Short mmCIF file of C-alpha atoms in Angstrom, two decimals:
data_model
loop_
_atom_site.label_atom_id
_atom_site.label_comp_id
_atom_site.label_asym_id
_atom_site.label_seq_id
_atom_site.Cartn_x
_atom_site.Cartn_y
_atom_site.Cartn_z
CA MET A 261 0.00 0.00 0.00
CA ASN A 262 1.16 3.52 -0.79
CA GLN A 263 1.35 6.16 1.93
CA ILE A 264 0.10 9.61 0.93
CA VAL A 265 -0.62 12.93 2.65
CA LEU A 266 -3.79 14.78 1.66
CA THR A 267 -5.02 18.19 2.79
CA GLY A 268 -8.74 18.56 3.26
CA MET A 269 -11.89 18.95 5.34
CA VAL A 270 -14.08 16.21 6.80
CA LEU A 271 -17.54 16.33 5.21
CA SER A 272 -19.25 13.45 6.95
CA VAL A 273 -18.63 10.61 9.37
CA ALA A 274 -20.42 7.29 9.86
CA PRO A 275 -19.81 4.42 12.31
CA VAL A 276 -18.43 1.15 10.96
CA GLY A 277 -18.40 -1.94 13.13
CA GLU A 278 -17.78 -1.50 16.84
CA TYR A 279 -14.84 0.90 16.90
CA ASP A 280 -14.19 2.30 13.42
CA ARG A 281 -15.53 5.22 11.40
CA ARG A 282 -15.94 5.85 7.69
CA VAL A 283 -14.90 9.40 6.86
CA VAL A 284 -15.64 11.41 3.72
CA ILE A 285 -13.00 14.10 3.13
CA LEU A 286 -12.88 16.82 0.50
CA THR A 287 -9.21 17.04 -0.42
CA LYS A 288 -7.09 19.47 -2.38
CA GLU A 289 -5.20 16.75 -4.19
CA GLN A 290 -7.79 14.09 -5.09
CA GLY A 291 -11.22 15.63 -4.72
CA LYS A 292 -13.71 13.80 -2.51
CA ILE A 293 -12.51 10.56 -0.98
CA SER A 294 -13.76 8.00 1.53
CA ALA A 295 -11.39 6.64 4.16
CA PHE A 296 -11.54 4.36 7.18
CA ALA A 297 -10.43 5.64 10.57
CA LYS A 298 -9.77 2.43 12.47
CA GLY A 299 -10.36 2.64 16.20
CA ALA A 300 -11.61 6.24 15.94
CA ARG A 301 -14.60 5.47 18.19
CA ARG A 302 -12.35 4.48 21.07
CA PRO A 303 -12.12 7.33 23.64
CA ASN A 304 -8.32 7.53 23.60
CA SER A 305 -7.83 7.06 19.87
CA PRO A 306 -5.43 9.55 18.24
CA LEU A 307 -7.90 9.67 15.31
CA VAL A 308 -10.82 11.04 17.34
CA GLY A 309 -10.21 14.57 16.07
CA ALA A 310 -9.65 13.39 12.52
CA ALA A 311 -13.06 11.75 12.43
CA ASN A 312 -15.20 14.81 13.12
CA PRO A 313 -17.10 16.98 10.64
CA PHE A 314 -15.48 20.40 10.03
CA SER A 315 -11.98 19.15 10.88
CA PHE A 316 -9.49 20.64 8.43
CA GLY A 317 -5.90 19.51 8.17
CA GLU A 318 -3.37 17.08 6.75
CA PHE A 319 -4.30 13.41 6.68
CA THR A 320 -1.65 10.74 6.33
CA MET A 321 -3.19 7.57 4.94
CA TYR A 322 -2.57 4.34 3.16
CA GLU A 323 -4.01 4.03 -0.31
CA GLY A 324 -5.35 0.54 -0.93
CA ARG A 325 -6.88 -0.93 -4.07
CA SER A 326 -10.39 0.24 -3.27
CA SER A 327 -10.17 2.42 -0.15
CA TYR A 328 -8.01 4.64 2.03
CA THR A 329 -7.08 4.05 5.66
CA ILE A 330 -6.13 7.02 7.83
CA GLN A 331 -2.89 6.48 9.72
CA SER A 332 -2.58 9.88 11.39
CA ALA A 333 -3.82 13.43 11.09
CA HIS A 334 -2.52 16.91 11.80
CA ILE A 335 -5.67 19.00 12.31
CA LEU A 336 -5.10 22.69 11.64
CA ASN A 337 -8.62 23.89 12.48
CA TYR A 338 -11.44 22.08 14.25
CA PHE A 339 -13.83 25.06 14.00
CA SER A 340 -14.71 24.29 17.60
CA GLU A 341 -16.69 27.56 17.87
CA LEU A 342 -19.47 25.93 15.86
CA ARG A 343 -20.01 23.35 18.59
CA GLU A 344 -21.01 26.17 20.95
CA ASP A 345 -23.78 27.53 18.69
CA ILE A 346 -26.28 24.94 17.47
CA THR A 347 -27.72 27.22 14.77
CA ALA A 348 -24.31 28.06 13.35
CA ALA A 349 -23.40 24.37 13.54
CA TYR A 350 -26.38 23.40 11.40
CA TYR A 351 -25.53 26.08 8.88
CA GLY A 352 -22.12 24.42 8.76
CA PHE A 353 -23.60 20.93 8.42
CA TYR A 354 -25.71 22.20 5.53
CA PHE A 355 -22.65 23.59 3.75
CA LEU A 356 -20.84 20.28 4.24
CA GLU A 357 -23.81 18.32 2.92
CA PHE A 358 -24.15 20.67 -0.05
CA ALA A 359 -20.45 20.22 -0.88
CA ASN A 360 -20.72 16.46 -0.45
CA TYR A 361 -23.58 16.42 -2.96
CA TYR A 362 -21.72 18.46 -5.58
CA THR A 363 -18.15 17.20 -5.38
CA LYS A 364 -16.64 14.08 -6.94
CA GLU A 365 -13.70 11.75 -6.51
CA PHE A 366 -10.57 12.53 -8.55
CA ASN A 367 -12.09 15.86 -9.60
CA ASP A 368 -10.37 19.22 -9.11
CA GLU A 369 -12.26 20.48 -6.08
CA ARG A 370 -9.75 23.04 -4.81
CA GLU A 371 -12.14 25.96 -5.27
CA MET A 372 -14.94 24.20 -3.42
CA LEU A 373 -12.57 23.27 -0.60
CA LYS A 374 -11.39 26.88 -0.39
CA LEU A 375 -15.01 28.07 -0.37
CA LEU A 376 -15.87 25.65 2.44
CA TYR A 377 -12.93 26.77 4.56
CA GLN A 378 -13.65 30.49 4.14
CA THR A 379 -17.35 29.88 4.79
CA MET A 380 -16.66 28.08 8.06
CA LYS A 381 -14.42 30.96 9.11
CA ALA A 382 -17.23 33.38 8.28
CA LEU A 383 -19.63 31.42 10.52
CA THR A 384 -17.37 32.21 13.47
CA ASN A 385 -17.53 35.94 12.65
CA GLN A 386 -20.21 37.76 14.64
CA HIS A 387 -20.27 40.71 12.23
CA ILE A 388 -21.94 38.96 9.29
CA SER A 389 -25.31 37.22 9.45
CA ASN A 390 -25.52 33.49 8.96
CA ARG A 391 -28.36 33.96 6.47
CA LEU A 392 -26.17 36.14 4.27
CA ILE A 393 -23.35 33.60 4.55
CA ARG A 394 -25.74 30.89 3.38
CA TYR A 395 -26.84 32.66 0.20
CA ILE A 396 -23.34 33.79 -0.66
CA PHE A 397 -22.15 30.21 -0.26
CA GLU A 398 -24.96 28.78 -2.39
CA LEU A 399 -24.44 31.25 -5.22
CA LYS A 400 -20.67 30.83 -5.29
CA ALA A 401 -20.98 27.04 -5.08
CA PHE A 402 -23.29 27.07 -8.11
CA CYS A 403 -20.72 29.15 -9.98
CA ILE A 404 -17.86 26.84 -9.06
CA ASN A 405 -19.90 23.93 -10.36
CA GLY A 406 -20.63 25.74 -13.62
CA GLU A 407 -24.31 26.25 -12.81
CA GLY A 408 -24.33 29.87 -11.68
CA PRO A 409 -27.03 32.18 -13.05
CA GLN A 410 -26.24 34.93 -15.56
CA VAL A 411 -26.50 38.19 -13.60
CA PHE A 412 -24.61 40.63 -15.83
CA ARG A 413 -26.76 40.69 -18.97
CA CYS A 414 -29.85 39.21 -20.54
CA VAL A 415 -29.42 35.46 -20.74
CA VAL A 416 -31.43 35.42 -23.98
CA CYS A 417 -30.07 38.29 -26.11
CA GLY A 418 -27.08 39.55 -24.11
CA ASN A 419 -28.39 43.10 -23.66
CA HIS A 420 -27.40 44.82 -20.41
CA THR A 421 -28.96 48.26 -20.85
CA ARG A 422 -32.70 47.46 -20.83
CA PRO A 423 -34.59 46.78 -17.56
CA LEU A 424 -34.05 43.24 -16.32
CA VAL A 425 -35.87 40.66 -14.19
CA PHE A 426 -34.44 37.49 -12.67
CA SER A 427 -35.86 34.20 -13.95
CA ALA A 428 -34.73 30.98 -12.34
CA LYS A 429 -36.23 28.98 -15.18
CA GLN A 430 -34.27 30.97 -17.77
CA GLY A 431 -31.08 30.74 -15.71
CA GLY A 432 -30.57 34.41 -14.89
CA MET A 433 -31.47 37.93 -15.88
CA VAL A 434 -33.92 38.51 -18.75
CA CYS A 435 -34.49 41.92 -20.34
CA CYS A 436 -37.90 43.51 -20.84
CA GLU A 437 -37.90 42.65 -24.56
CA CYS A 438 -37.13 38.95 -24.05
CA GLY A 439 -39.06 38.50 -20.83
CA ARG A 440 -42.61 39.07 -22.02
CA GLU A 441 -43.41 35.38 -21.64
CA VAL A 442 -41.43 34.88 -18.42
CA SER A 443 -43.75 33.63 -15.68
CA ASP A 444 -41.33 33.55 -12.75
CA GLY A 445 -39.62 36.93 -13.12
CA ILE A 446 -38.39 38.66 -9.95
CA ARG A 447 -37.63 42.36 -10.27
CA LEU A 448 -34.35 43.10 -8.49
CA ASP A 449 -33.31 46.43 -7.04
CA ASN A 450 -29.82 47.64 -7.92
CA SER A 451 -28.39 46.69 -4.53
CA THR A 452 -29.53 43.07 -4.74
CA LEU A 453 -28.32 42.75 -8.32
CA TYR A 454 -24.95 44.26 -7.40
CA THR A 455 -24.68 41.85 -4.45
CA MET A 456 -25.12 38.88 -6.76
CA GLN A 457 -22.69 40.31 -9.29
CA PHE A 458 -20.11 40.88 -6.57
CA VAL A 459 -20.42 37.29 -5.33
CA GLU A 460 -20.06 35.83 -8.80
CA SER A 461 -17.09 37.98 -9.82
CA SER A 462 -15.11 38.17 -6.56
CA THR A 463 -12.39 35.87 -5.32
CA ILE A 464 -13.38 33.52 -2.53
CA GLU A 465 -11.18 35.40 -0.05
CA LYS A 466 -13.29 38.58 -0.52
CA LEU A 467 -16.74 37.00 -0.36
CA TYR A 468 -17.52 37.57 3.29
CA THR A 469 -16.34 41.15 3.58
CA PHE A 470 -19.67 42.99 3.34
CA THR A 471 -23.14 43.20 4.79
CA VAL A 472 -26.49 44.17 3.25
CA SER A 473 -29.78 45.62 4.45
CA ASP A 474 -32.62 43.36 5.55
CA GLU A 475 -34.54 44.23 2.39
CA VAL A 476 -31.67 43.20 0.13
CA LEU A 477 -31.10 40.03 2.14
CA ASP A 478 -34.76 39.04 1.84
CA LYS A 479 -34.73 39.55 -1.92
CA PHE A 480 -31.41 37.68 -2.24
CA ALA A 481 -32.96 34.86 -0.21
CA LYS A 482 -36.02 34.70 -2.45
CA VAL A 483 -33.87 34.45 -5.58
CA MET A 484 -31.58 31.75 -4.20
CA GLU A 485 -34.42 29.72 -2.73
CA ARG A 486 -36.19 29.61 -6.06
CA TYR A 487 -32.96 28.81 -7.91
CA ARG A 488 -31.97 26.02 -5.51
CA LEU A 489 -35.39 24.36 -5.60
CA LEU A 490 -35.29 24.33 -9.39
CA TYR A 491 -31.72 23.12 -9.93
CA VAL A 492 -30.86 20.94 -6.91
CA ASP A 493 -32.56 17.57 -7.01
CA LYS A 494 -31.96 16.71 -3.38
CA ARG A 495 -33.48 17.36 0.02
CA PHE A 496 -30.78 18.19 2.55
CA LYS A 497 -31.55 16.80 6.01
CA SER A 498 -29.36 19.42 7.67
CA LEU A 499 -31.30 22.20 5.94
CA GLU A 500 -34.60 20.77 7.11
CA ILE A 501 -33.32 20.79 10.70
CA LEU A 502 -31.83 24.26 10.27
CA GLU A 503 -35.16 25.66 9.11
CA THR A 504 -36.78 24.50 12.37
CA LEU A 505 -34.19 26.49 14.33
CA ILE A 506 -34.46 29.87 12.60
#
């Protein structure tokens, strides 16, 4: 078996047998992988920290024919603050579940990993609302996956000077000339449109550096909710729990 070192974040954990855990990790080098953490359910196991959601660090493991086995881990950030705030924790679980749904093995997932890390850091920041973090994350994740909406010009004709409405069904902004038959159009104020444009065009490091008014946040939420329901064919358990808490 080959020994390798991978950098990543734990997305999910499940018990296996009496003492082991199966860990899903989003890694910089090999995309999403599954690995076994043998003995991680024992109280004194050195792999206890490596087998927890949110844990980010370097994982030394053996690469077998069909699976990985974690030998040791150097955890750089546990994001322990999330364990002290149940609402923030479930926002985090939702982001992990969303990333788990979208990412693949042996795919280049460095941008998604970077987005996850910066998003978890944002959740520990008291100066930005968790709701805003959620919609920024969703929009940027769609963009990383190549499914982001067109928010700079009409998705039909390319015009950017005529009045526009947002249509989830059309995949973005539609001008007044092309949108006469649009049934799901949402008229966006300039602030909400600029917010979406900023998220789509900015680097991940700059995403969580602003706040918006309640009115803009509500409109942003409406747009992203409609877009997610249309394009994501999955019910996230963590989101269902989160929505009972807020």
